[in-house]
Short mmCIF file of C-alpha atoms in Angstrom, two decimals:
data_model
loop_
_atom_site.label_atom_id
_atom_site.label_comp_id
_atom_site.label_asym_id
_atom_site.label_seq_id
_atom_site.Cartn_x
_atom_site.Cartn_y
_atom_site.Cartn_z
CA ARG H 1 20.59 -3.03 9.16
CA LEU H 2 21.01 0.89 9.21
CA THR H 3 19.52 4.33 10.46
CA LEU H 4 19.77 6.95 7.16
CA LEU H 5 21.62 9.20 9.62
CA GLU H 6 25.11 5.91 8.45
CA ILE H 7 24.10 5.27 4.69
CA VAL H 8 25.02 9.27 4.38
CA GLN H 9 27.27 9.62 6.93
CA GLU H 10 28.95 6.08 4.00
CA ILE H 11 28.11 8.10 1.45
CA LEU H 12 29.85 11.02 2.29
CA SER H 13 33.24 9.52 3.19
CA SER H 14 33.38 7.74 -0.40
CA MET H 15 32.94 11.26 -1.89
CA ASN H 16 35.69 12.70 0.55
CA SER H 17 32.90 15.30 1.40
CA ASP H 18 32.99 16.35 5.16
CA GLU H 19 31.99 14.57 8.60
CA VAL H 20 28.83 15.55 9.55
CA ASN H 21 27.17 14.67 12.60
CA SER H 22 23.28 15.48 11.45
CA ILE H 23 21.74 14.37 7.39
CA ASN H 24 20.61 18.48 7.92
CA ASP H 25 24.56 20.24 8.44
CA THR H 26 25.33 21.23 5.31
CA GLU H 27 23.38 21.30 2.22
CA ARG H 28 25.51 17.82 0.70
CA ALA H 29 24.39 15.31 3.44
CA GLN H 30 21.47 17.12 2.73
CA ALA H 31 21.40 16.34 -0.92
CA VAL H 32 22.24 12.73 -0.44
CA ALA H 33 19.63 12.62 1.95
CA LEU H 34 17.07 13.63 -1.01
CA ILE H 35 19.82 10.41 -3.22
CA VAL H 36 18.93 7.82 -0.95
CA ARG H 37 15.25 8.02 -0.58
CA ARG H 38 14.75 7.99 -4.40
CA VAL H 39 16.72 5.29 -4.91
CA PHE H 40 15.22 3.01 -1.66
CA ASP H 41 11.73 4.62 -3.48
CA ASP H 42 12.51 3.09 -6.68
CA ILE H 43 13.84 -0.32 -4.86
CA ALA H 44 10.47 -0.82 -3.74
CA HIS H 45 8.21 -0.28 -6.37
CA ARG H 46 10.63 -2.15 -8.27
CA ALA H 47 11.12 -4.96 -6.74
CA ASN H 48 7.62 -4.84 -4.96
CA LEU H 49 9.04 -6.18 -1.81
CA PRO H 50 7.26 -8.79 0.46
CA GLU H 51 7.56 -6.75 3.54
CA HIS H 52 5.24 -3.66 1.45
CA TRP H 53 2.25 -5.14 1.83
CA ASP H 54 0.19 -5.73 4.80
CA PHE H 55 -3.14 -5.98 6.13
CA PHE H 56 -5.07 -2.23 6.47
CA GLU H 57 -8.83 -0.55 6.55
CA LEU H 58 -10.97 0.96 4.25
CA ASP H 59 -11.55 4.68 5.86
CA ALA H 60 -15.30 5.42 5.77
CA THR H 61 -17.53 8.45 4.27
CA SER H 62 -20.67 9.64 5.80
CA SER H 63 -24.33 8.20 6.52
CA THR H 64 -24.97 10.49 2.99
CA THR H 65 -23.21 8.33 1.59
CA PRO H 66 -23.48 4.37 3.60
CA THR H 67 -21.91 2.87 0.98
CA VAL H 68 -19.55 4.53 -0.51
CA MET H 69 -15.13 4.30 1.70
CA THR H 70 -12.08 5.38 0.00
CA LEU H 71 -8.02 3.40 -0.30
CA PRO H 72 -5.76 5.14 2.39
CA THR H 73 -3.47 6.82 0.63
CA GLU H 74 -1.14 4.57 1.13
CA CYS H 75 -2.05 1.89 -0.61
CA ILE H 76 -0.85 1.42 -3.94
CA PHE H 77 -3.05 -2.01 -4.39
CA LEU H 78 -5.65 -3.58 -3.08
CA GLU H 79 -5.49 -7.55 -2.77
CA SER H 80 -8.30 -8.87 -1.67
CA LEU H 81 -11.66 -7.24 0.87
CA LYS H 82 -13.28 -8.54 4.17
CA TYR H 83 -16.15 -6.93 5.43
CA ASN H 84 -17.11 -7.82 9.86
CA LYS H 85 -21.07 -9.41 8.10
CA LYS H 86 -21.75 -9.66 11.97
CA LEU H 87 -25.71 -8.66 13.12
CA VAL H 88 -26.50 -6.39 16.04
CA THR H 89 -28.26 -10.27 16.41
CA GLU H 90 -25.37 -12.24 15.93
CA THR H 91 -22.51 -12.74 19.14
CA ASN H 92 -19.44 -14.17 16.95
CA ALA H 93 -17.72 -12.18 14.20
CA ASN H 94 -18.83 -12.80 11.29
CA TRP H 95 -15.64 -11.80 8.15
CA SER H 96 -17.15 -12.58 5.18
CA PRO H 97 -15.35 -12.04 1.34
CA ILE H 98 -16.33 -8.91 -0.27
CA PHE H 99 -15.80 -9.84 -4.48
CA PHE H 100 -14.88 -7.42 -6.45
CA LEU H 101 -16.71 -6.22 -10.13
CA GLU H 102 -15.06 -4.20 -13.23
CA TRP H 103 -17.03 -0.21 -12.73
CA GLN H 104 -18.86 -1.22 -15.75
CA ASP H 105 -20.83 -3.75 -14.17
CA PHE H 106 -20.43 -3.48 -11.43
CA ILE H 107 -22.28 -0.02 -12.64
CA ASN H 108 -25.06 -2.50 -15.10
CA ARG H 109 -26.18 -3.68 -11.85
CA MET H 110 -26.30 -0.87 -9.80
CA TYR H 111 -28.37 0.70 -11.93
CA GLY H 112 -31.01 -3.02 -12.84
CA LEU H 113 -31.36 -2.29 -8.92
CA THR H 114 -36.24 -0.52 -8.84
CA SER H 115 -34.96 3.23 -6.95
CA SER H 116 -38.94 3.08 -6.26
CA ALA H 117 -38.65 -0.18 -4.04
CA THR H 118 -38.35 0.50 0.04
CA ASN H 119 -35.46 -1.36 0.36
CA VAL H 120 -33.33 1.40 -2.56
CA ALA H 121 -32.19 4.13 -1.54
CA THR H 122 -30.28 6.90 -4.07
CA ALA H 123 -27.22 9.28 -3.53
CA GLU H 124 -25.51 11.38 -5.72
CA LYS H 125 -21.75 11.13 -5.74
CA THR H 126 -18.60 13.46 -7.70
CA VAL H 127 -16.76 9.80 -9.55
CA ASN H 128 -14.09 10.75 -11.47
CA GLY H 129 -15.16 14.15 -12.09
CA HIS H 130 -19.25 13.50 -13.34
CA THR H 131 -21.74 13.17 -10.97
CA LEU H 132 -22.94 10.67 -10.89
CA THR H 133 -26.36 8.46 -8.95
CA LEU H 134 -26.10 5.46 -6.85
CA TYR H 135 -27.76 3.54 -5.72
CA TRP H 136 -27.87 0.29 -3.35
CA GLU H 137 -29.53 -1.61 -1.20
CA ASN H 138 -29.97 -0.75 2.29
CA ASN H 139 -31.24 -3.87 3.40
CA LYS H 140 -28.12 -6.48 3.49
CA MET H 141 -24.25 -6.57 3.92
CA PRO H 142 -22.32 -5.45 0.95
CA ASP H 143 -21.81 -8.55 -1.39
CA TYR H 144 -19.69 -6.43 -3.83
CA TYR H 145 -16.99 -3.23 -4.16
CA THR H 146 -16.00 -1.19 -7.01
CA THR H 147 -13.17 0.94 -8.31
CA SER H 148 -12.94 3.06 -10.95
CA ASP H 149 -10.11 6.06 -10.09
CA ASP H 150 -8.55 3.15 -7.75
CA TYR H 151 -9.01 5.78 -4.19
CA THR H 152 -13.44 5.93 -3.84
CA VAL H 153 -14.31 2.42 -3.26
CA LEU H 154 -17.77 2.06 -3.80
CA PHE H 155 -20.15 -1.54 -1.79
CA ASP H 156 -23.86 -2.64 -2.90
CA SER H 157 -25.10 -2.10 0.01
CA TYR H 158 -25.36 -2.05 3.28
CA ALA H 159 -27.75 -2.99 6.38
CA THR H 160 -29.58 0.29 8.15
CA ALA H 161 -30.40 -2.08 11.41
CA THR H 162 -27.15 -2.77 11.61
CA GLU H 163 -25.68 0.96 11.05
CA ALA H 164 -25.97 4.05 9.86
CA ASN H 165 -23.08 4.18 7.17
CA LEU H 166 -20.32 0.65 5.99
CA GLN H 167 -17.92 1.52 9.33
CA LYS H 168 -13.90 2.09 9.30
CA ASN H 169 -12.96 -1.56 11.93
CA LYS H 170 -15.13 -3.66 10.10
CA THR H 171 -12.96 -3.78 7.02
CA LEU H 172 -10.05 -6.01 6.72
CA ALA H 173 -7.65 -5.51 3.22
CA PHE H 174 -4.85 -6.53 2.27
CA GLY H 175 -2.25 -5.05 -1.09
CA ARG H 176 0.29 -3.32 -1.03
CA LEU H 177 1.45 -0.26 0.86
CA ASP H 178 4.26 2.92 -0.15
CA PRO H 179 6.53 2.66 2.54
CA THR H 180 6.81 5.64 4.37
CA PHE H 181 10.90 7.09 3.54
CA THR H 182 11.24 9.92 6.76
CA LEU H 183 14.58 12.28 6.13
CA SER H 184 16.28 12.29 9.28
CA ASP H 185 18.50 11.40 11.57
CA THR H 186 17.30 8.29 13.39
CA TYR H 187 15.15 6.87 10.88
CA THR H 188 15.86 3.41 9.36
CA PRO H 189 14.21 2.63 5.78
CA ASP H 190 12.76 -0.40 5.40
CA LEU H 191 14.37 -2.82 3.89
CA ASP H 192 16.14 -7.10 5.35
CA THR H 193 19.47 -6.50 6.31
CA GLU H 194 20.42 -7.67 3.33
CA GLN H 195 19.07 -5.53 1.36
CA PHE H 196 20.88 -2.49 2.61
CA SER H 197 23.73 -3.05 0.49
CA LEU H 198 21.58 -3.14 -2.50
CA LEU H 199 20.52 0.84 -1.20
CA ILE H 200 24.03 1.91 -0.18
CA ASN H 201 26.00 0.33 -3.09
CA GLU H 202 22.79 2.31 -6.27
CA SER H 203 22.94 5.82 -3.52
CA LYS H 204 25.94 6.24 -4.10
CA ALA H 205 26.41 5.30 -7.98
CA LEU H 206 24.03 7.92 -8.42
CA ALA H 207 25.18 9.94 -5.66
CA PHE H 208 29.26 10.22 -7.80
CA ALA H 209 27.14 10.75 -11.19
CA GLU H 210 25.04 13.90 -9.35
CA PHE H 211 28.17 15.56 -7.89
CA LYS H 212 31.64 14.20 -9.61
CA GLN H 213 29.65 13.30 -13.28
CA THR H 214 31.71 10.18 -13.36
CA THR H 215 31.29 6.67 -12.77
CA HIS H 216 31.48 4.51 -9.08
CA SER H 217 32.59 0.63 -10.44
CA ILE H 218 32.93 -0.60 -7.38
CA ALA H 219 29.75 0.95 -6.68
CA GLU H 220 27.64 0.47 -10.07
CA ARG H 221 29.27 -3.54 -10.68
CA ASN H 222 27.84 -4.50 -6.53
CA ALA H 223 24.67 -3.30 -7.62
CA ARG H 224 23.78 -5.04 -10.65
CA ARG H 225 24.59 -8.27 -8.13
CA GLY H 226 22.45 -6.61 -5.58
CA TRP H 227 19.72 -6.45 -8.14
CA ILE H 228 19.93 -9.77 -9.03
CA HIS H 229 20.29 -11.64 -4.99
CA LEU H 230 17.19 -10.17 -4.27
CA GLN H 231 15.24 -10.58 -7.48
CA ASN H 232 16.08 -14.83 -6.27
CA ASN H 233 15.84 -14.00 -2.74
CA LYS H 234 13.32 -11.30 -1.83
CA ARG H 235 10.64 -13.80 -0.26
CA ARG H 236 10.95 -15.25 3.28
CA ARG H 237 8.92 -18.17 4.51
CA ASN H 238 8.82 -16.23 8.41
CA ASN H 239 7.43 -13.25 5.84
CA PHE H 240 5.44 -12.77 3.23
CA TRP H 241 4.21 -15.87 2.74
CA PHE H 242 3.32 -15.69 6.40
CA ALA H 243 0.72 -13.46 6.04
CA PHE H 244 -1.15 -15.11 2.87
CA VAL H 245 -1.18 -18.25 5.37
CA PHE H 246 -3.13 -16.96 8.15
CA TRP H 247 -4.73 -14.43 5.54
CA GLU H 248 -5.80 -17.70 4.09
CA ASP H 249 -5.97 -19.98 7.13
CA ASN H 250 -8.38 -17.32 9.66
CA PHE H 251 -10.63 -15.35 6.39
CA ASN H 252 -11.62 -17.80 3.43
#
């Protein structure tokens, strides 16, 4: 595995550009670093790499909207969700699945509640630019959730006897996260070792096209081979499948 500086140095060398000791030494080095970031983002999004799937928590809002939570900004896709329904009278954790409902089904179910009932509370919330009156049950832990904007997560209920609003540390989500790419010399892209050749060859081919207006036939050929190899070998048992096995064994 290589640092960003080492990748930039290799690409600059193939272009017969000036040597650098930092990606910030020259404008060309900075431009190549940006190309590497673009290529990394393309690989990460196109390949749907196993190492970018992980567990994470949802973010809480406040007691004024106790059944509203939000996805972290790095979340691309929410696969499944659990909530610790442990009550104050219980000793052990109670991680239970929260089931997804389509937006329309959730709204129909929500407005099926009797707003005047003692166990039903309401609040206004702006969703997709529109003010929506939310109903929720306040005497039980949540069973269902939905989202209309892939960011705001609405739940059907919460237990006032246990908490003032749904809590971040009681959520356990699993999904696809957008990896962070840092423009620094020591940053190492979040890829498996064997995927670095693809990153370098794609970056090298793009750099030649943008800076020299020519092709690098060897880099392009090796990049095509790298894509084929990645699709055939991106899942390793001790990486992606371990996460699913751990999830199934411990939370289902």
